[in-house]
Amino acid sequence: MTEVNTYTRRRLTDAPFLAAATGATPSRRPVWFMRQAGRSLPEYRELRKGIGMLESCFDPELVCEITMQPIRRHGVDAAILFSDIVVPLKAAGIDLDIVPGVGPVIASPVRTAADVRALPRLRPEEVGAVTDGIELLVDALGDTPLIGFAGAPFTLASYLVEGGPSKNHERTKAMMHADPTTWHELLGVLTDITVAFLQAQLAAGVDALQLFDSWAGALSLADYRTFVLPHSERVFAQIATAGVPRIHFGVGTGDLLGAMGEAGADVVGVDWRVPLTEAVRRVGPGKALQGNLDPAVLFAGSAAIESEARRIAGEADEAITMGAAGHIFNLGHGVLPDTDPGVLTALVELVHEL
């Protein structure tokens, strides 16, 4: 595997986000929002008019501009690369599209051992548009860290096996239990693709990485440990030499937090269902926590938002006394499309005072 040189990376020793992620003491409580790049911003919608999601993700100038928009507007402590978890699959040559209102749709779902063997691998040059966008961002961001990301092997597998988003993941779980050999082969291929995508982002200059296992909450702890954890562990192990903070996040993963922490991340993202004081018990000491305001609370008015933000900050501080390495304020999932951008800006200002 390619070794990533850390000495070419920006030195952002004073960045509050990186301090909190690595167990240092930040100058203020850092905050960023999942799905801050796009969705709720009118300037994003204006920019994206007539341009498909995947087309946007492979346009370096658009990637840079969309990633920068929430930095300019909200003053958040980290940028997250504008991309999508299926970008490396598309780049590798898998026939898929992101259908508005539906999500990723796979032309030929992966259901058999032969389908798995036919899957391509990802070459770094195939995501050249993404890495070009990162290089533009590294110049544009100044002292603000840039988070790269990828989808975790299980979540990518679910899209490929189901053919698109799924409520019950029945085909995915059926393959897992009925044909574990093919299942592990599939996740092995997807781990290779994920690692290649993350290493390309690291080589281009990202300052942290987040692995999204969006659908892992559909699994029992036993199934997660058997069928998913070894592959997520390999992803984190193979990017460890870069020396950047690694974040792991899933939705509805309260019962899996301990195991997800074991996968090798430095920071564990927590959705809104589990208090941070409980999350630290499950994850164990020595890792930072990220989260975990319910995105729906942003529609409840300023008094309710302030009350919830203060509660979370208090729980985060208590979690640190219980052994958490730090806290990064975030939502418990992504910004909802109808969120008032002004509410997000005000929340950033509040968090910086807490």
PDB file of N, CA and C in Angstrom, residues 16 26-31 77 312-314 316-317 320 327-329 348 351-352 354:
ATOM      1  N   PRO A  16      -8.799  24.369  16.263  1.00  0.00           N
ATOM      2  CA  PRO A  16      -9.545  23.743  17.362  1.00  0.00           C
ATOM      3  C   PRO A  16     -10.076  22.350  17.027  1.00  0.00           C
ATOM      4  N   PRO A  26      -8.441  22.428  22.827  1.00  0.00           N
ATOM      5  CA  PRO A  26      -8.704  23.432  21.794  1.00  0.00           C
ATOM      6  C   PRO A  26      -8.917  24.816  22.398  1.00  0.00           C
ATOM      7  N   SER A  27      -8.659  25.846  21.601  1.00  0.00           N
ATOM      8  CA  SER A  27      -8.846  27.224  22.062  1.00  0.00           C
ATOM      9  C   SER A  27     -10.328  27.574  22.207  1.00  0.00           C
ATOM     10  N   ARG A  28     -11.189  26.817  21.543  1.00  0.00           N
ATOM     11  CA  ARG A  28     -12.642  26.958  21.699  1.00  0.00           C
ATOM     12  C   ARG A  28     -13.257  25.613  21.315  1.00  0.00           C
ATOM     13  N   ARG A  29     -14.531  25.423  21.667  1.00  0.00           N
ATOM     14  CA  ARG A  29     -15.195  24.169  21.314  1.00  0.00           C
ATOM     15  C   ARG A  29     -15.425  24.155  19.798  1.00  0.00           C
ATOM     16  N   PRO A  30     -14.831  23.211  19.087  1.00  0.00           N
ATOM     17  CA  PRO A  30     -14.981  23.206  17.628  1.00  0.00           C
ATOM     18  C   PRO A  30     -16.350  22.680  17.201  1.00  0.00           C
ATOM     19  N   VAL A  31     -16.813  23.184  16.067  1.00  0.00           N
ATOM     20  CA  VAL A  31     -18.099  22.766  15.524  1.00  0.00           C
ATOM     21  C   VAL A  31     -18.034  22.742  13.999  1.00  0.00           C
ATOM     22  N   ASP A  77     -15.514  25.247  12.072  1.00  0.00           N
ATOM     23  CA  ASP A  77     -14.101  24.973  12.361  1.00  0.00           C
ATOM     24  C   ASP A  77     -13.473  23.916  11.462  1.00  0.00           C
ATOM     25  N   ILE A 312     -25.875  19.456  25.499  1.00  0.00           N
ATOM     26  CA  ILE A 312     -24.875  18.609  24.841  1.00  0.00           C
ATOM     27  C   ILE A 312     -23.459  19.027  25.250  1.00  0.00           C
ATOM     28  N   ALA A 313     -23.202  20.327  25.304  1.00  0.00           N
ATOM     29  CA  ALA A 313     -21.878  20.797  25.726  1.00  0.00           C
ATOM     30  C   ALA A 313     -21.579  20.338  27.156  1.00  0.00           C
ATOM     31  N   GLY A 314     -22.581  20.415  28.031  1.00  0.00           N
ATOM     32  CA  GLY A 314     -22.395  19.945  29.406  1.00  0.00           C
ATOM     33  C   GLY A 314     -22.114  18.463  29.470  1.00  0.00           C
ATOM     34  N   ALA A 316     -20.845  16.710  27.077  1.00  0.00           N
ATOM     35  CA  ALA A 316     -19.526  16.498  26.476  1.00  0.00           C
ATOM     36  C   ALA A 316     -18.423  16.756  27.494  1.00  0.00           C
ATOM     37  N   ASP A 317     -18.561  17.831  28.257  1.00  0.00           N
ATOM     38  CA  ASP A 317     -17.550  18.127  29.271  1.00  0.00           C
ATOM     39  C   ASP A 317     -17.489  17.020  30.323  1.00  0.00           C
ATOM     40  N   ILE A 320     -15.688  14.073  28.925  1.00  0.00           N
ATOM     41  CA  ILE A 320     -14.227  14.247  28.945  1.00  0.00           C
ATOM     42  C   ILE A 320     -13.676  13.896  30.333  1.00  0.00           C
ATOM     43  N   HIS A 327     -14.065  16.699  22.468  1.00  0.00           N
ATOM     44  CA  HIS A 327     -15.412  16.781  21.900  1.00  0.00           C
ATOM     45  C   HIS A 327     -15.439  17.740  20.727  1.00  0.00           C
ATOM     46  N   ILE A 328     -16.060  17.295  19.644  1.00  0.00           N
ATOM     47  CA  ILE A 328     -16.317  18.123  18.465  1.00  0.00           C
ATOM     48  C   ILE A 328     -17.824  18.240  18.337  1.00  0.00           C
ATOM     49  N   PHE A 329     -18.345  19.453  18.441  1.00  0.00           N
ATOM     50  CA  PHE A 329     -19.794  19.645  18.338  1.00  0.00           C
ATOM     51  C   PHE A 329     -20.231  19.427  16.892  1.00  0.00           C
ATOM     52  N   VAL A 348     -23.289  28.123  15.470  1.00  0.00           N
ATOM     53  CA  VAL A 348     -21.825  28.158  15.502  1.00  0.00           C
ATOM     54  C   VAL A 348     -21.351  29.199  16.516  1.00  0.00           C
ATOM     55  N   VAL A 351     -21.974  27.858  20.072  1.00  0.00           N
ATOM     56  CA  VAL A 351     -21.057  26.785  20.466  1.00  0.00           C
ATOM     57  C   VAL A 351     -19.682  27.344  20.790  1.00  0.00           C
ATOM     58  N   HIS A 352     -19.253  28.344  20.022  1.00  0.00           N
ATOM     59  CA  HIS A 352     -17.935  28.939  20.267  1.00  0.00           C
ATOM     60  C   HIS A 352     -17.876  29.656  21.625  1.00  0.00           C
ATOM     61  N   LEU A 354     -19.565  28.412  24.336  1.00  0.00           N
ATOM     62  CA  LEU A 354     -19.815  27.420  25.387  1.00  0.00           C
ATOM     63  C   LEU A 354     -18.507  26.854  25.951  1.00  0.00           C
TER      64      LEU A 354
END
